[in-house]
């Protein structure tokens, strides 16, 4: 176990030498062209191939890099400059903003003001609200179908997934789900289905996107499922479990559990590395980030943030920094993905939650805080 003193904070990194060997020496996934096409077709070998380092879509040219941080116990957004690590703006959006979600076409960010029953549109070229709030019932979270045909508002308290027009947000179909606490989701590699987590009923729900119907549930006994991410090969869904302190492995093809990896207390957020080789798991109760190797399905490193409560966020466009909110210690962290050291820590009050790093590489966004393909 190695220790490094960074910006006056001690950061503990488990198996640093092992992590650095894996991180630096393993062959990279072949990169797609720098100017990526915009469309729903999925790469066959790495679903994140079009979201590699600095592979920004042409539509994002000239857009400033910013970190958008919602106050889940407040009414607004903080904006951070990732170069200076300074808060440069703040503005009100609505009561209980939970996440900042990029639109499918990458051109707008939406703040999900859950208790205000509204979405605040943000123009990422100005980093300012671009219009009045949009009335939407119970928007705890927000996603977009892989073909861009619909937005999916996760109405957690109402136990619904509301399919809406991705531009006007008029209701297309309200889909009830027979599970409590529906809050996060991810999509199959071919874009035909989604799997949603239900944190209060220890369940996952599978939805067919062609018929927009629930086609099955999977019980994860004794669990509290949180975030969910598909591995780069499109074969295994990883599901964070805050109660059991780790991640479930769910086989995508069969929708059944095939394993569980302990990571740390209150496992919550899941973020793939820019090269699609690793998964970063935030453990709020342990103040750690666990790094999982997709190829071996094993943890290869643990990075500790003393006094931290890493929650949600995303990876910088160049892949070098993992940005995370510290929900229970009023902070935002910038963490090096090379060795896990804490680059900077910024004060943000009001239980910062679904932080969005923007812009990010990719052809289109599936929503949440930047699920890119």
C-alpha positions as CSV (number, residue, x, y, z in Angstrom):
1,X,0.0,0.0,0.0
2,X,1.5,3.3,-1.1
3,X,0.7,6.8,0.3
4,X,1.1,10.1,-1.4
5,X,0.5,13.6,0.0
6,X,-1.5,15.6,-2.5
7,X,-2.7,19.2,-2.0
8,X,-2.4,18.6,1.8
9,X,-4.7,15.5,1.6
10,X,-3.5,12.0,2.1
11,X,-4.7,9.7,-0.6
12,X,-4.4,5.9,-0.1
13,X,-4.0,3.8,-3.3
14,X,-4.2,0.1,-3.0
15,X,-1.8,-1.9,-5.3
16,X,-0.5,1.2,-7.0
17,X,2.3,-0.7,-8.7
18,X,-0.1,-3.4,-10.0
19,X,-2.5,-0.7,-11.2
20,X,0.1,1.3,-13.0
21,X,1.5,-1.7,-14.8
22,X,-2.0,-2.7,-16.0
23,X,-3.0,0.9,-16.8
24,X,0.1,1.7,-18.8
25,X,1.0,-1.5,-20.5
26,X,-2.2,-3.2,-21.6
27,X,-3.0,-2.7,-25.3
28,X,-5.6,0.0,-26.0
29,X,-8.8,-0.7,-27.8
30,X,-8.6,0.5,-31.4
31,X,-9.8,4.0,-31.7
32,X,-12.5,5.2,-34.1
33,X,-11.8,8.2,-36.3
34,X,-11.5,11.5,-34.6
35,X,-14.5,13.0,-36.4
36,X,-17.2,10.5,-35.3
37,X,-20.4,9.8,-37.2
38,X,-23.7,10.7,-35.4
39,X,-26.1,7.7,-35.2
40,X,-27.4,4.8,-33.1
41,X,-25.5,1.9,-34.5
42,X,-23.2,0.2,-31.9
43,X,-19.6,-0.8,-32.3
44,X,-19.3,-4.6,-32.4
45,X,-16.2,-5.0,-30.1
46,X,-16.4,-2.1,-27.7
47,X,-19.6,-0.2,-27.1
48,X,-17.6,2.7,-25.9
49,X,-15.3,2.8,-28.9
50,X,-16.8,6.1,-30.2
51,X,-16.4,7.7,-26.8
52,X,-12.6,7.5,-26.6
53,X,-10.3,10.2,-25.4
54,X,-10.9,13.6,-27.1
55,X,-13.2,12.0,-29.7
56,X,-15.6,15.0,-29.6
57,X,-18.4,15.2,-32.1
58,X,-18.3,18.1,-34.6
59,X,-21.4,19.6,-33.0
60,X,-19.3,20.3,-29.8
61,X,-16.6,22.3,-31.5
62,X,-15.8,25.4,-29.5
63,X,-17.9,24.3,-26.5
64,X,-16.1,25.3,-23.2
65,X,-15.3,22.5,-20.7
66,X,-17.3,22.8,-17.6
67,X,-18.4,20.8,-14.6
68,X,-22.1,21.2,-13.8
69,X,-23.0,20.3,-10.2
70,X,-26.7,20.1,-8.9
71,X,-27.5,20.7,-5.3
72,X,-29.8,17.8,-4.4
73,X,-30.7,19.5,-1.1
74,X,-31.1,22.9,-2.7
75,X,-32.5,24.7,-5.7
76,X,-29.6,25.3,-8.1
77,X,-26.5,24.5,-10.1
78,X,-22.9,25.3,-9.5
79,X,-20.5,25.6,-12.5
80,X,-16.8,24.7,-12.1
81,X,-14.0,25.5,-14.5
82,X,-11.9,22.3,-14.7
83,X,-8.8,24.2,-15.6
84,X,-8.7,26.5,-12.6
85,X,-10.8,24.2,-10.2
86,X,-12.8,27.2,-9.3
87,X,-16.6,27.7,-9.1
88,X,-17.3,30.3,-11.7
89,X,-21.1,30.5,-11.7
90,X,-24.2,29.6,-9.8
91,X,-27.9,29.9,-10.7
92,X,-31.3,28.7,-9.5
93,X,-33.1,25.9,-11.4
94,X,-35.8,24.4,-9.2
95,X,-36.3,22.5,-6.0
96,X,-34.3,19.3,-5.5
97,X,-32.2,19.2,-8.7
98,X,-30.8,15.6,-8.8
99,X,-28.9,15.2,-12.1
100,X,-27.6,17.1,-15.1
101,X,-28.3,15.0,-18.2
102,X,-27.0,15.7,-21.7
103,X,-29.5,15.4,-24.5
104,X,-29.2,12.7,-27.1
105,X,-28.1,15.3,-29.7
106,X,-25.4,16.6,-27.3
107,X,-26.6,20.2,-27.8
108,X,-28.5,20.8,-24.5
109,X,-28.1,19.8,-20.9
110,X,-31.2,19.3,-18.7
111,X,-31.3,19.7,-14.9
112,X,-33.8,17.3,-13.4
113,X,-35.6,19.4,-10.7
114,X,-37.4,16.5,-9.0
115,X,-39.6,18.3,-6.5
116,X,-40.2,21.2,-8.7
117,X,-41.6,18.9,-11.4
118,X,-39.5,20.6,-14.1
119,X,-36.4,20.4,-16.3
120,X,-34.1,23.4,-16.7
121,X,-32.5,23.5,-20.2
122,X,-28.9,24.7,-20.3
123,X,-27.0,25.9,-23.3
124,X,-23.5,24.3,-22.9
125,X,-21.9,26.9,-25.2
126,X,-22.8,29.6,-22.7
127,X,-23.1,27.4,-19.6
128,X,-26.3,29.3,-18.8
129,X,-30.0,28.4,-18.8
130,X,-31.4,28.6,-22.4
131,X,-35.1,29.0,-21.7
132,X,-37.9,28.7,-19.2
133,X,-38.3,25.5,-17.1
134,X,-40.1,22.7,-18.9
135,X,-43.0,21.2,-16.8
136,X,-42.4,17.4,-16.3
137,X,-43.8,15.3,-13.5
138,X,-41.4,13.8,-11.0
139,X,-38.1,13.9,-13.0
140,X,-35.7,12.2,-10.7
141,X,-33.5,11.1,-13.6
142,X,-33.5,11.5,-17.4
143,X,-32.4,9.2,-20.2
144,X,-32.7,8.9,-24.0
145,X,-33.3,5.9,-26.1
146,X,-30.3,4.8,-28.3
147,X,-32.2,5.8,-31.5
148,X,-33.0,9.2,-30.1
149,X,-36.7,8.7,-30.7
150,X,-37.7,9.3,-27.0
151,X,-36.6,10.8,-23.8
152,X,-37.3,8.6,-20.7
153,X,-38.1,10.5,-17.6
154,X,-37.6,8.4,-14.5
155,X,-40.5,9.3,-12.3
156,X,-39.2,7.5,-9.2
157,X,-41.9,8.5,-6.7
158,X,-44.7,7.7,-9.2
159,X,-43.1,4.3,-10.1
160,X,-43.2,5.1,-13.8
161,X,-40.9,5.4,-16.8
162,X,-42.4,8.2,-18.9
163,X,-41.5,8.1,-22.6
164,X,-41.6,11.7,-23.9
165,X,-40.8,13.6,-27.1
166,X,-37.0,14.3,-26.8
167,X,-37.5,18.0,-27.7
168,X,-40.9,19.1,-26.5
169,X,-41.1,16.5,-23.6
170,X,-44.8,15.9,-24.4
171,X,-45.9,12.5,-23.1
172,X,-45.7,9.6,-25.5
173,X,-46.3,6.8,-23.1
174,X,-46.4,6.4,-19.3
175,X,-45.0,3.0,-18.4
176,X,-45.8,1.8,-14.8
177,X,-43.2,-0.4,-13.2
178,X,-44.0,-2.9,-10.5
179,X,-41.0,-2.0,-8.3
180,X,-40.2,0.7,-5.8
181,X,-37.4,3.3,-6.2
182,X,-36.8,3.0,-9.9
183,X,-33.9,5.4,-10.5
184,X,-31.1,4.3,-12.9
185,X,-30.8,2.4,-16.2
186,X,-28.6,1.3,-19.0
187,X,-29.2,-0.1,-22.5
188,X,-28.3,-3.3,-24.3
189,X,-25.5,-3.2,-26.8
190,X,-28.0,-3.4,-29.7
191,X,-30.3,-0.8,-28.3
192,X,-33.3,-3.0,-28.2
193,X,-33.9,-3.0,-24.4
194,X,-33.0,-1.4,-21.1
195,X,-32.4,-2.6,-17.6
196,X,-33.6,-0.3,-14.7
197,X,-32.6,-0.5,-11.1
198,X,-35.2,-0.3,-8.3
199,X,-33.4,0.5,-5.1
200,X,-36.2,0.1,-2.6
201,X,-37.5,-3.3,-3.7
202,X,-34.2,-5.0,-4.5
203,X,-35.1,-5.5,-8.1
204,X,-34.1,-4.9,-11.7
205,X,-36.6,-4.4,-14.4
206,X,-36.1,-5.1,-18.1
207,X,-38.0,-3.1,-20.7
208,X,-38.4,-3.9,-24.4
209,X,-37.9,-0.6,-26.3
210,X,-39.8,-1.7,-29.4
211,X,-43.0,-2.4,-27.6
212,X,-42.1,-0.1,-24.6
213,X,-43.3,-2.7,-22.2
214,X,-41.8,-4.4,-19.1
215,X,-40.7,-7.9,-20.1
216,X,-39.3,-9.2,-16.8
217,X,-38.0,-8.5,-13.3
218,X,-35.0,-9.9,-11.5
219,X,-34.8,-10.1,-7.7
220,X,-31.5,-9.3,-6.0
221,X,-32.2,-10.5,-2.4
222,X,-31.0,-8.2,0.3
223,X,-29.8,-5.5,-2.1
224,X,-30.4,-1.9,-2.8
225,X,-29.5,-1.4,-6.5
226,X,-28.1,1.9,-7.6
227,X,-26.3,2.8,-10.8
228,X,-25.9,0.3,-13.7
229,X,-23.4,0.1,-16.5
230,X,-22.9,-2.3,-19.4
231,X,-19.3,-3.6,-19.9
232,X,-17.4,-2.7,-23.1
233,X,-18.1,-6.0,-24.7
234,X,-21.8,-5.6,-24.2
235,X,-22.1,-8.8,-22.3
236,X,-22.4,-8.0,-18.6
237,X,-24.3,-5.3,-16.7
238,X,-22.6,-4.1,-13.5
239,X,-25.1,-3.0,-10.8
240,X,-23.9,-1.0,-7.8
241,X,-25.4,-2.2,-4.5
242,X,-25.3,0.2,-1.6
243,X,-26.5,-2.3,1.0
244,X,-24.1,-5.2,0.1
245,X,-21.2,-2.9,-0.7
246,X,-20.3,-4.0,-4.2
247,X,-21.4,-4.7,-7.7
248,X,-23.6,-7.4,-9.1
249,X,-22.8,-8.9,-12.5
250,X,-25.8,-9.6,-14.6
251,X,-25.5,-11.5,-17.9
252,X,-27.1,-9.2,-20.5
253,X,-28.2,-12.0,-22.8
254,X,-30.1,-14.0,-20.2
255,X,-30.9,-11.4,-17.6
256,X,-29.6,-13.5,-14.7
257,X,-27.0,-12.9,-12.0
258,X,-23.6,-14.5,-12.6
259,X,-21.4,-12.9,-9.9
260,X,-20.9,-10.3,-7.2
261,X,-17.7,-8.2,-6.5
262,X,-17.3,-6.5,-3.1
263,X,-16.0,-3.0,-3.5
264,X,-16.8,-0.9,-0.5
265,X,-19.6,0.5,1.7
266,X,-22.5,2.2,0.0
267,X,-21.4,1.4,-3.6
268,X,-23.2,3.9,-5.8
269,X,-21.9,5.3,-9.1
270,X,-20.3,3.5,-12.1
271,X,-18.2,5.1,-14.9
272,X,-16.2,3.4,-17.7
273,X,-12.7,4.6,-18.5
274,X,-12.2,6.4,-21.8
275,X,-10.5,3.4,-23.4
276,X,-13.3,1.1,-22.3
277,X,-11.0,-1.2,-20.2
278,X,-11.9,-0.2,-16.7
279,X,-15.0,0.6,-14.6
280,X,-14.7,3.1,-11.8
281,X,-17.0,2.3,-8.8
282,X,-17.7,5.0,-6.2
283,X,-18.2,3.7,-2.6
284,X,-19.8,6.6,-0.7
285,X,-19.6,5.0,2.8
286,X,-16.0,4.0,2.4
287,X,-14.8,7.2,0.8
288,X,-13.2,5.1,-2.0
289,X,-13.2,4.4,-5.7
290,X,-12.7,0.8,-6.8
291,X,-11.3,0.1,-10.3
292,X,-12.6,-3.0,-12.0
293,X,-10.9,-4.5,-15.1
294,X,-13.7,-5.4,-17.6
295,X,-11.6,-8.1,-19.2
296,X,-10.9,-10.1,-16.0
297,X,-14.0,-8.9,-14.1
298,X,-11.8,-8.3,-11.1
299,X,-10.9,-5.2,-9.0
300,X,-7.4,-4.0,-9.7
301,X,-7.1,-0.9,-7.5
302,X,-8.8,1.1,-4.7
303,X,-8.3,4.8,-4.4
304,X,-9.2,6.5,-1.1
305,X,-10.4,10.0,-0.4
306,X,-10.1,10.6,3.3
307,X,-13.3,12.2,4.7
308,X,-14.9,11.8,1.2
309,X,-18.2,10.5,0.1
310,X,-17.8,10.0,-3.7
311,X,-21.1,9.8,-5.4
312,X,-21.7,10.6,-9.1
313,X,-19.9,12.3,-11.9
314,X,-18.0,11.4,-15.1
315,X,-14.6,11.2,-16.8
316,X,-12.9,14.2,-18.5
317,X,-12.8,14.3,-22.3
318,X,-9.2,13.3,-22.4
319,X,-9.7,10.5,-19.9
320,X,-7.2,11.8,-17.3
321,X,-9.6,13.0,-14.6
322,X,-12.5,11.4,-12.8
323,X,-14.8,14.1,-11.5
324,X,-17.1,13.1,-8.6
325,X,-19.5,14.9,-6.3
326,X,-19.0,14.4,-2.6
327,X,-22.6,14.3,-1.6
328,X,-22.2,14.1,2.2
329,X,-19.2,16.4,2.7
330,X,-20.2,19.3,0.4
331,X,-17.4,18.8,-2.1
332,X,-16.4,18.0,-5.6
333,X,-13.3,15.9,-6.3
334,X,-11.0,15.8,-9.3
335,X,-9.1,12.4,-9.2
336,X,-6.3,11.3,-11.4
337,X,-7.1,8.2,-13.4
338,X,-3.4,7.4,-13.7
339,X,-2.8,6.7,-10.0
340,X,-5.9,7.7,-8.1
341,X,-4.4,10.8,-6.4
342,X,-6.6,13.7,-5.5
343,X,-5.8,16.6,-7.8
344,X,-8.2,19.1,-6.3
345,X,-11.2,19.3,-3.9
346,X,-13.8,22.1,-4.3
347,X,-16.4,23.2,-1.8
348,X,-20.0,23.0,-3.1
349,X,-22.8,23.1,-0.5
350,X,-26.3,21.5,-0.6
351,X,-25.5,17.8,-1.1
352,X,-24.0,17.9,-4.6
353,X,-25.3,14.9,-6.5
354,X,-25.6,14.0,-10.3
355,X,-22.5,16.0,-11.5
356,X,-22.1,16.3,-15.3
357,X,-18.7,16.7,-17.1
358,X,-19.4,18.4,-20.4
359,X,-18.6,18.1,-23.2
360,X,-17.8,14.4,-23.4
361,X,-16.7,12.3,-26.4
362,X,-19.3,10.2,-28.2
363,X,-21.8,10.1,-31.1
364,X,-24.9,10.5,-28.9
365,X,-25.9,10.6,-25.2
366,X,-28.1,8.2,-23.4
367,X,-28.6,10.8,-20.7
368,X,-28.1,10.5,-16.9
369,X,-24.8,12.3,-16.2
370,X,-23.3,11.4,-19.6
371,X,-23.8,7.8,-20.7
372,X,-22.1,8.0,-24.1
373,X,-21.9,5.7,-27.1
